XYZ file of C-alpha atoms in Angstrom:
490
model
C 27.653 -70.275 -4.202
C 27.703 -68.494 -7.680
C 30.107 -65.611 -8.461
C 27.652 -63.321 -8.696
C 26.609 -64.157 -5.267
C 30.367 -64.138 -4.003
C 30.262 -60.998 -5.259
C 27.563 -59.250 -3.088
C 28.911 -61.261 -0.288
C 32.386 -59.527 -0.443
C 30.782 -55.973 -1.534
C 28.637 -56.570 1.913
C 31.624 -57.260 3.871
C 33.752 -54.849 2.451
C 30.836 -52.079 3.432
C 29.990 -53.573 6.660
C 30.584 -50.685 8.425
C 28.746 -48.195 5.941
C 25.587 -51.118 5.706
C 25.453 -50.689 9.885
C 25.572 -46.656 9.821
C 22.738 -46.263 7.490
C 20.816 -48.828 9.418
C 21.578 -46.867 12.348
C 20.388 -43.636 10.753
C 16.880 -45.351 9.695
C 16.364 -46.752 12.833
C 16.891 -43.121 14.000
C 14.383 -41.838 11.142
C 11.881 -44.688 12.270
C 11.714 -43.931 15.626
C 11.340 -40.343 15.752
C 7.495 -40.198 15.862
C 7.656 -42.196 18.748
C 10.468 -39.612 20.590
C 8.328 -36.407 19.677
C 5.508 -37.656 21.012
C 6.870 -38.061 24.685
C 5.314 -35.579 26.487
C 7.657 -35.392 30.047
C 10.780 -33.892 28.999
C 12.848 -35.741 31.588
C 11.328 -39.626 29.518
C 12.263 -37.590 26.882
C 15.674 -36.920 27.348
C 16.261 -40.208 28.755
C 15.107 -41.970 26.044
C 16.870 -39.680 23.633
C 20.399 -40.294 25.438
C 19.904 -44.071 26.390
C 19.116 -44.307 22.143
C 21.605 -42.046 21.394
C 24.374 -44.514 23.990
C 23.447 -47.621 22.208
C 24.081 -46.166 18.981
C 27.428 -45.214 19.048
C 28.537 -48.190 21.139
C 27.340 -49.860 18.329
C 28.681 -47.951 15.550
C 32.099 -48.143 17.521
C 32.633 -50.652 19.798
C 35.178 -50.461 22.677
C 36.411 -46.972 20.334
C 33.573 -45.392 22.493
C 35.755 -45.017 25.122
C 37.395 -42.329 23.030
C 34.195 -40.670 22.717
C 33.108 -40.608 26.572
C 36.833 -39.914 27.706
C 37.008 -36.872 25.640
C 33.205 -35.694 27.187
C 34.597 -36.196 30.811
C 37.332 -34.066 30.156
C 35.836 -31.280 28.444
C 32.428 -31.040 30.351
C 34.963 -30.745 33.509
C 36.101 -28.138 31.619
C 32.904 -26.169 30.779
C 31.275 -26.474 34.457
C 34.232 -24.332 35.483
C 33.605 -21.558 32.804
C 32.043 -18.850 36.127
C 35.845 -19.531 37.616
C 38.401 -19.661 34.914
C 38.078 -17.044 32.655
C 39.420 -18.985 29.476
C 38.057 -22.079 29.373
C 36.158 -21.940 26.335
C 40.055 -21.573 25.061
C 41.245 -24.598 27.017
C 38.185 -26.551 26.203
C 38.966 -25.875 22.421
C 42.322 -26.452 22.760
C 41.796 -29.968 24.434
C 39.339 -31.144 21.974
C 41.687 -30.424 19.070
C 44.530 -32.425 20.512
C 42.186 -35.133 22.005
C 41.029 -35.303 18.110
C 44.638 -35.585 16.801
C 45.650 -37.867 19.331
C 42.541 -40.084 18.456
C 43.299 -39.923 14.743
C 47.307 -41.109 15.918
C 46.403 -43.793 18.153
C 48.097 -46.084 15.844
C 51.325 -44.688 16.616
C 51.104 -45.857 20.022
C 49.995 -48.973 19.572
C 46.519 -48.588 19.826
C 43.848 -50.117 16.912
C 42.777 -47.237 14.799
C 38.941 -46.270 15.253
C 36.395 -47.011 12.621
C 35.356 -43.973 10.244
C 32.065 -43.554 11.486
C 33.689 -43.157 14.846
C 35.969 -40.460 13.690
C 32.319 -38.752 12.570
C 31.159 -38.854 16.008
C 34.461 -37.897 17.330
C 34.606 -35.009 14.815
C 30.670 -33.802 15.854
C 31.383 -34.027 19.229
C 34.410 -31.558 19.019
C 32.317 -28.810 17.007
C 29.403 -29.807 19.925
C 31.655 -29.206 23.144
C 33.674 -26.255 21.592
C 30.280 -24.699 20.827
C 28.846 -24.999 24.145
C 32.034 -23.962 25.769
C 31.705 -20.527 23.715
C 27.964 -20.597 23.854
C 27.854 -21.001 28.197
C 30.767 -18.122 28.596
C 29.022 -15.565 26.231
C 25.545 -16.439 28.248
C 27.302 -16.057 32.310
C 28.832 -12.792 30.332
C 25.844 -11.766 29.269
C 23.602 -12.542 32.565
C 26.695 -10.974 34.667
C 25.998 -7.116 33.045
C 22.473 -7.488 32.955
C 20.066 -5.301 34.796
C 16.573 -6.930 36.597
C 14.506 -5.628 33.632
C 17.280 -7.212 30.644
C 17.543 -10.531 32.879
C 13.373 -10.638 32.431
C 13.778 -10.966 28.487
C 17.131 -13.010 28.367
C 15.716 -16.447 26.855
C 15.453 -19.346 28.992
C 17.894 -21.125 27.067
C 20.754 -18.861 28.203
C 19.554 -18.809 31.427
C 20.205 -23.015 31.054
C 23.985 -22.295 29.695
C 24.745 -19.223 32.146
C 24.276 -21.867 34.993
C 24.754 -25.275 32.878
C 25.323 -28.525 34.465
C 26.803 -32.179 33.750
C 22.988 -33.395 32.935
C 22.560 -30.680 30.038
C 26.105 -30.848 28.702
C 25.677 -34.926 28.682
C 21.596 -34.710 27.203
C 23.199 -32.269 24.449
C 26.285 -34.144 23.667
C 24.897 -37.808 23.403
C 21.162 -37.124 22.054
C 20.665 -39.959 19.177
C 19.634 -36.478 17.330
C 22.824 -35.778 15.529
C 25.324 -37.850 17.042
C 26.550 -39.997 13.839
C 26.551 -36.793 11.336
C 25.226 -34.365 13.178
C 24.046 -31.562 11.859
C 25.809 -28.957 14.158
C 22.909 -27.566 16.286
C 23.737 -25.166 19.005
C 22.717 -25.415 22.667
C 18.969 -23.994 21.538
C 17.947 -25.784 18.675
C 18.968 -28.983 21.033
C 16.784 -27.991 24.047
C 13.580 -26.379 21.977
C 12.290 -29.489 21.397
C 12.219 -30.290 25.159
C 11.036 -26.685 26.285
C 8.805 -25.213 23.291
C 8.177 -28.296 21.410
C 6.983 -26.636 18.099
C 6.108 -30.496 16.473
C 3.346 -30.492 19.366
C 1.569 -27.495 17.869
C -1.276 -27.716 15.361
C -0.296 -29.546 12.453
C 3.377 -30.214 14.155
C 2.511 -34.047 12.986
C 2.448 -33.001 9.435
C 5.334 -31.051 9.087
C 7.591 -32.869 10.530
C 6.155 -35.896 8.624
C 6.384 -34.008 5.144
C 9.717 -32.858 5.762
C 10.687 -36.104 6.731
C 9.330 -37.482 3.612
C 10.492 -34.601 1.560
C 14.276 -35.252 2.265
C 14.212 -38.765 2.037
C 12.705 -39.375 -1.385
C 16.094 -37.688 -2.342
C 18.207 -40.901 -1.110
C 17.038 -43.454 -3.535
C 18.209 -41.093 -6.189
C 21.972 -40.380 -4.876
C 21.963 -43.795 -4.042
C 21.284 -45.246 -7.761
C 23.683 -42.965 -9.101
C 26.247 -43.427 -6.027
C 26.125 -46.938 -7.254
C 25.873 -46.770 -11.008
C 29.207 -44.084 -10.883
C 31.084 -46.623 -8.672
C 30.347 -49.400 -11.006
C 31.690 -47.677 -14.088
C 34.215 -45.786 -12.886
C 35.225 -47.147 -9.342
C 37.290 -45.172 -7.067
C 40.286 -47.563 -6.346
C 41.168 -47.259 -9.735
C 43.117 -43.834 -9.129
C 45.136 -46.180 -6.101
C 45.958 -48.964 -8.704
C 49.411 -48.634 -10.740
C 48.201 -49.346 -14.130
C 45.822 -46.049 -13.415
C 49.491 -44.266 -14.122
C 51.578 -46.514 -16.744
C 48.285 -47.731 -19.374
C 45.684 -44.728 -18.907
C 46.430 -41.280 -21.129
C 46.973 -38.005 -19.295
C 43.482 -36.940 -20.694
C 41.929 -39.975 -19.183
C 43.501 -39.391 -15.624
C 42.609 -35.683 -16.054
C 38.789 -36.525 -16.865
C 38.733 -38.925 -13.781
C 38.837 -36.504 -11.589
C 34.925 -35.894 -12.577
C 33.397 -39.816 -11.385
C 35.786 -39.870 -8.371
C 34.449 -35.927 -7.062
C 30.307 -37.255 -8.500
C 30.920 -40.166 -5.881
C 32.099 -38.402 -3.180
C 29.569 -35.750 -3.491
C 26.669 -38.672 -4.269
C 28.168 -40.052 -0.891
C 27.760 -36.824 1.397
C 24.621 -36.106 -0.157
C 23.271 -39.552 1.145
C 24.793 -39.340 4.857
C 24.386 -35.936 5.494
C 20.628 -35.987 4.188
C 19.436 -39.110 6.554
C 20.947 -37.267 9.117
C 18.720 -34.277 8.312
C 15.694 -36.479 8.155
C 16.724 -38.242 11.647
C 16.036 -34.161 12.927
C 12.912 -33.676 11.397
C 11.100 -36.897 11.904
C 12.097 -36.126 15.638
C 10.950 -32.730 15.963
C 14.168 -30.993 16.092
C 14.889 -27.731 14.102
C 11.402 -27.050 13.310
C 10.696 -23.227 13.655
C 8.152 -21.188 12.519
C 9.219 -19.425 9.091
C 8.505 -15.663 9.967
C 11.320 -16.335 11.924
C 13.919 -16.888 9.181
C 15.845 -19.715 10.810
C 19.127 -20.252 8.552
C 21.039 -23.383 8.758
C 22.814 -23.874 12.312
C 21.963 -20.770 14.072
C 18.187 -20.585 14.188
C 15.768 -18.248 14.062
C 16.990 -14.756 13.247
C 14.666 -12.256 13.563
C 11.333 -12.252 15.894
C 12.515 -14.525 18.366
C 10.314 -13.535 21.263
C 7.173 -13.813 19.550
C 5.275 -16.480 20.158
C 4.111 -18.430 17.462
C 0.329 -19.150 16.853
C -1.200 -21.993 15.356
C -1.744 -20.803 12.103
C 2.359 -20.404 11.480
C 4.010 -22.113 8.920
C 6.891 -24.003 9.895
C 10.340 -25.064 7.923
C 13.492 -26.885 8.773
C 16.146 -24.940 7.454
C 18.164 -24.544 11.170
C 18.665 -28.420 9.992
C 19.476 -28.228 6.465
C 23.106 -29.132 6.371
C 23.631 -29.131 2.223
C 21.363 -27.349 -0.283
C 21.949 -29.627 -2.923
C 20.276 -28.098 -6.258
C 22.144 -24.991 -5.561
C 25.099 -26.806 -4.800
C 24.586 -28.780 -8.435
C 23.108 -25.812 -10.669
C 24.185 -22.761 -9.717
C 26.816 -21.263 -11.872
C 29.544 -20.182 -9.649
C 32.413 -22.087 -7.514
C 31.423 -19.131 -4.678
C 27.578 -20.024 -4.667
C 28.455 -23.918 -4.176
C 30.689 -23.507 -1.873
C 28.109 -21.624 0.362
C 25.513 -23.774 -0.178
C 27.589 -27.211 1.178
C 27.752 -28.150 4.788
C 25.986 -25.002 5.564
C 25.589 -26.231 9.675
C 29.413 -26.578 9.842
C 30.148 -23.528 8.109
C 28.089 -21.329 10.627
C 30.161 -23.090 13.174
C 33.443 -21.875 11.718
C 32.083 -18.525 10.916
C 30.479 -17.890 15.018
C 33.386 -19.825 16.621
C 36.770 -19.102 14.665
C 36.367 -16.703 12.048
C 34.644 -13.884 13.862
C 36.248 -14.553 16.899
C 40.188 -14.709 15.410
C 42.093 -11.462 17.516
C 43.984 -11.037 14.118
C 41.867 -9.407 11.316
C 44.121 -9.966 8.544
C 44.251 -13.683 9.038
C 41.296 -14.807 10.112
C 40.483 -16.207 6.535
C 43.215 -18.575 6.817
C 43.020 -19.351 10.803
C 39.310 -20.419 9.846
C 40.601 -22.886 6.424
C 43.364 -24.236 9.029
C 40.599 -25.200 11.722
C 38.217 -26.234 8.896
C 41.182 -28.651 7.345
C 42.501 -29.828 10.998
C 38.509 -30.700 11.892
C 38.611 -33.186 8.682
C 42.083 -34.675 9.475
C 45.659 -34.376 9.778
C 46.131 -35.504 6.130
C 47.823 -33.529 3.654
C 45.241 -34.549 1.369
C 42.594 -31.928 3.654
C 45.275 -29.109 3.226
C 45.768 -29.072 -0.253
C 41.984 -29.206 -1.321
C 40.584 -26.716 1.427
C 43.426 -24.177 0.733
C 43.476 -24.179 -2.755
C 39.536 -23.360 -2.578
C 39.728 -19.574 -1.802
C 42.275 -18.761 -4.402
C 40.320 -20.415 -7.118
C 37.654 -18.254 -5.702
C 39.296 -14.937 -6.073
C 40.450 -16.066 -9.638
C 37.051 -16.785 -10.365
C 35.848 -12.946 -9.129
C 38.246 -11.910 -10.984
C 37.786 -13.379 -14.147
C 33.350 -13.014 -13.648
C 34.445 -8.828 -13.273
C 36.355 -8.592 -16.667
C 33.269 -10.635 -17.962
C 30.832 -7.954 -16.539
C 32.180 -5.428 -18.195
C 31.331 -7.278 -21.883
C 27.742 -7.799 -20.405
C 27.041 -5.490 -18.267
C 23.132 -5.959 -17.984
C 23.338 -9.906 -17.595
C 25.909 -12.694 -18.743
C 25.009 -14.797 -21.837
C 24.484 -18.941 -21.163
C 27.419 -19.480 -22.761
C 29.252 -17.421 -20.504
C 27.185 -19.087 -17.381
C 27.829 -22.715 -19.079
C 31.406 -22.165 -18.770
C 31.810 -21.180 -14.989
C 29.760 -23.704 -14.238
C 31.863 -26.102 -16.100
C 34.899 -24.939 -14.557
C 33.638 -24.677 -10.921
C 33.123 -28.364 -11.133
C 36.311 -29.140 -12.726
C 37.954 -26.819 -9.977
C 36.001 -29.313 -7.267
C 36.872 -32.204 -8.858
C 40.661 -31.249 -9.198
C 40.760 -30.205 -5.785
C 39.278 -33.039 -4.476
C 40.925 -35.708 -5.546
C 43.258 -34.579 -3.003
C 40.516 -35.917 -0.757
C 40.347 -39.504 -1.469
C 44.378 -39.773 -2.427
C 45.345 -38.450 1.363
C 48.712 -38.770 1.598
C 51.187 -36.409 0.298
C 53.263 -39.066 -1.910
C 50.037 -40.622 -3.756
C 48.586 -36.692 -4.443
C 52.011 -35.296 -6.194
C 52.277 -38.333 -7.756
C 48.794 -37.586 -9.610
C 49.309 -34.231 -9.983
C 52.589 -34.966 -11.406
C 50.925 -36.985 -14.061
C 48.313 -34.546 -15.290
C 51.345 -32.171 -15.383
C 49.756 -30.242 -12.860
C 46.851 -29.018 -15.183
C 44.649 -27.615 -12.620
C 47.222 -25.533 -11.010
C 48.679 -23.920 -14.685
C 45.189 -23.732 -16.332
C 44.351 -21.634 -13.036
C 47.276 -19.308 -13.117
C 46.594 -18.320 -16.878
C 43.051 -17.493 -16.061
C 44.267 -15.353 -13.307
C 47.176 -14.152 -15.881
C 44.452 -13.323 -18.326
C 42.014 -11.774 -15.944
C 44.499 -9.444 -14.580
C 46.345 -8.577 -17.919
C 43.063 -7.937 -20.193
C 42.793 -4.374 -19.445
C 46.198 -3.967 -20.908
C 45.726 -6.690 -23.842
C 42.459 -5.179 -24.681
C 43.610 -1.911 -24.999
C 46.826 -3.071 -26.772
C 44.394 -5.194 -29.393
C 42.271 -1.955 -29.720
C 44.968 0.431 -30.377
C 46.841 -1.171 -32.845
C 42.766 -2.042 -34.660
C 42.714 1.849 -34.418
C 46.546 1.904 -36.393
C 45.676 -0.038 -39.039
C 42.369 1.671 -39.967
C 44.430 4.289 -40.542
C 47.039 3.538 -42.245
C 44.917 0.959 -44.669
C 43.622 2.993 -47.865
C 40.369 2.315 -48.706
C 38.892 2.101 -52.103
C 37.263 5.859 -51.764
C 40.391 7.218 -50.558
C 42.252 5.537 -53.756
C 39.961 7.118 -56.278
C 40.258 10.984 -55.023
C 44.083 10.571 -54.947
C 43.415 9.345 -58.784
């Protein structure tokens, strides 16, 4: 065999694992015309969880067992939520530990699960957690309710008020969302079974040109995943010659390819994932009702929708990737990325915290234990609301310059910096561990960190500089005689 051949032998090898989740995910894509089009709902769900079964048994092997253990536990759990008043709390709390325990199996002897298994893992935690919250709200909710209120309460929290093994096993193991999700709550799960939107006139076509829509994205991330990784490969920050041959403005520009490959990365699994949804039907709602990404519809939710709606798949959309890419500000992207996870933060921890005053940081701590118990998770997901506020700050003192609109230059620049602020913070992502991150940090001279506290230095201390710098203009106009002055003292 040649070399070049060797080559994409051992690059196929060494991705085996990534080569058999995307397969997995268009299989899922493929066969989602067929799975809409099932008209009982009880083939349907069967078919849906038999699919859904095979595919993570595949993706993980005996590591499943991790996956179903976990499910017995908690769905024991949730069936109790009418008798123990806190077991949305104990079914959160269990989930959490199950997931550090399955991230430290190798501690006790145990083989260490695939990746892709730690993404099912990690979707089944937000799914279960969800429900638990979801079910207790909905028994809360049908408990205080009158016989007229109980008449308009939506079937679907009628199904959670009194929810059973069957529903919390259909929504839990659906091939819908189980590699990557997105996060879908109990609703956007069971719509497709109940209401069935892609069976209404010209369902076919939107799901098809949604479908379509996402995917012709793919090739595109995937050509530059590829072309980035071949130029500028990631193991080179791991390798020691990365630290004793390459100049501190070399490791410092690095930072850029390794965060563009990560993000190219994401941007592929998360957006198969979203076309697995649509090409199945699920998260299709009609636009007047201005579904947002993991909650649903939010307004006009008990109209029914006629056949001349128009219908979107934003309760689906887990990454808006042009605004994530061209909008100006580090705020703006970070909304914009891993929106269906973010509502789940937002519904389930941050609005939910008891304390007020640190509910900001109870929500980065859940959103940094959900990734992993690396320090690597920490340091980038806590350093992201500080370079936020900085960057507030510093866009406020600019406003004041421009107060009708900011000039391109101006825009040019934050955008610059919020990717350099990404980048910097993420390359605590791919390093991990705590020795390997201060060790790169240490030999950029911690350049991200200083360049950051001058800009929050200078933000906070122009009102004082300015004023300074104008005053002492204002001295020495005066006390610098002009040519006019000179000739009437003549």
């Amino acid at each position: 065999m040649s070399e070049g051949g060797l080559n994409i032998l051992n690059l196929i090898i060494s991705n085996r694992d990534d080569i058999i989740y995307v397969l997995a995910l268009l299989f899922s894509i493929g066969i989602g015309w067929h799975y809409r089009k099932i008209k009982d709902i009880g083939s349907k769900e069967t078919f849906g969880n038999i699919l859904g079964i095979l595919i993570i048994v595949l993706v993980s092997g005996f590591h499943a067992a991790h996956i179903f253990l976990s499910f017995a536990i908690s769905a024991g759990i949730i069936l109790l939520h009418k008798y123990v008043q806190i077991s949305h709390i104990i079914t959160s709390v269990f989930m959490f530990l199950y997931l550090l325990f399955f991230r430290s199996v190798h501690y006790f002897g145990l083989p260490s699960p695939p990746g892709h298994t730690n993404l099912i893992q990690m979707i089944l935690t937000l799914k279960l957690i969800g429900l638990a919250f979801q079910a207790k709200d909905a028994s809360r909710k049908l408990k205080k309710a009158t016989k007229e209120e109980l008449e308009n309460i939506p079937y679907y929290e009628k199904e959670l008020a009194e929810i059973n093994i069957t529903r919390i096993f259909g929504y839990s193991f659906n091939y819908v969302g189980v590699l990557t999700g997105p996060y879908m709550t109990y609703r956007t799960y069971r719509d497709p079974f109940v209401v069935n939107y892609s069976s209404k006139k010209n369902g076919d076509r939107y799901c098809n040109e949604a479908t379509m829509e996402k995917f012709k994205s793919i090739p595109i991330f995937l050509a530059l995943y590829l072309f980035v990784s071949y130029l500028w490969p990631i193991g080179g920050i791991f390798k020691d010659e990365f630290y004793t041959e390459k100049s501190i403005l070399y490791r410092l520009w690095y930072v850029w390819p390794v965060f563009f490959i990560f993000r190219m990365r994401m941007y592929i699994g998360l957006t198969l994932s979203e076309c697995v949804c649509a090409a199945a039907g699920v998260g299709m709602y009609p636009k007047q009702w201005t579904p947002t990404p993991g909650k649903g519809p939010t307004t006009e939710v008990n109209k029914k929708p006629t056949d001349d709606d128009e219908y979107d798949f934003e309760t689906i959309r887990n990454n808006d990737v042009y605004t994530t890419e061209t909008c100006w500000s580090f705020r703006q992207a970070m909304k914009s990325w891993n929106m269906c996870v973010q509502y789940w933060l937002v519904m389930v921890v941050y609005k939910r915290f008891p304390i007020r005053k640190i509910r900001t940081a109870a929500t980065l701590l859940v959103s940094a234990y959900w990734h992993g118990v690396n320090p690597g998770y920490y340091f980038c997901i806590f350093a992201a609301p500080f370079y936020v506020a900085i960057e507030d700050i510093c866009l406020k003192r600019v406003s004041k310059f421009f107060p009708e609109k900011n000039p391109l230059w101006v825009n040019v620049a934050t955008w610059f910096f919020k990717f350099f602020a990404f980048s910097y913070m993420g390359i605590a992502f791919q390093l991990m561990t705590f020795p390997k991150i201060w060790n790169f940090y240490n030999s950029v001279f911690h350049f991200g960190y200083i360049l950051w506290a001058l800009q929050l230095v200078l933000a906070l201390g122009w009102p004082m500089i300015s004023k300074s710098l104008n005053g002492k203009s204002r001295k020495e106009k005066i006390n610098i005689p002009t040519a006019d002055s000179r000739k009437k003292e003549t």
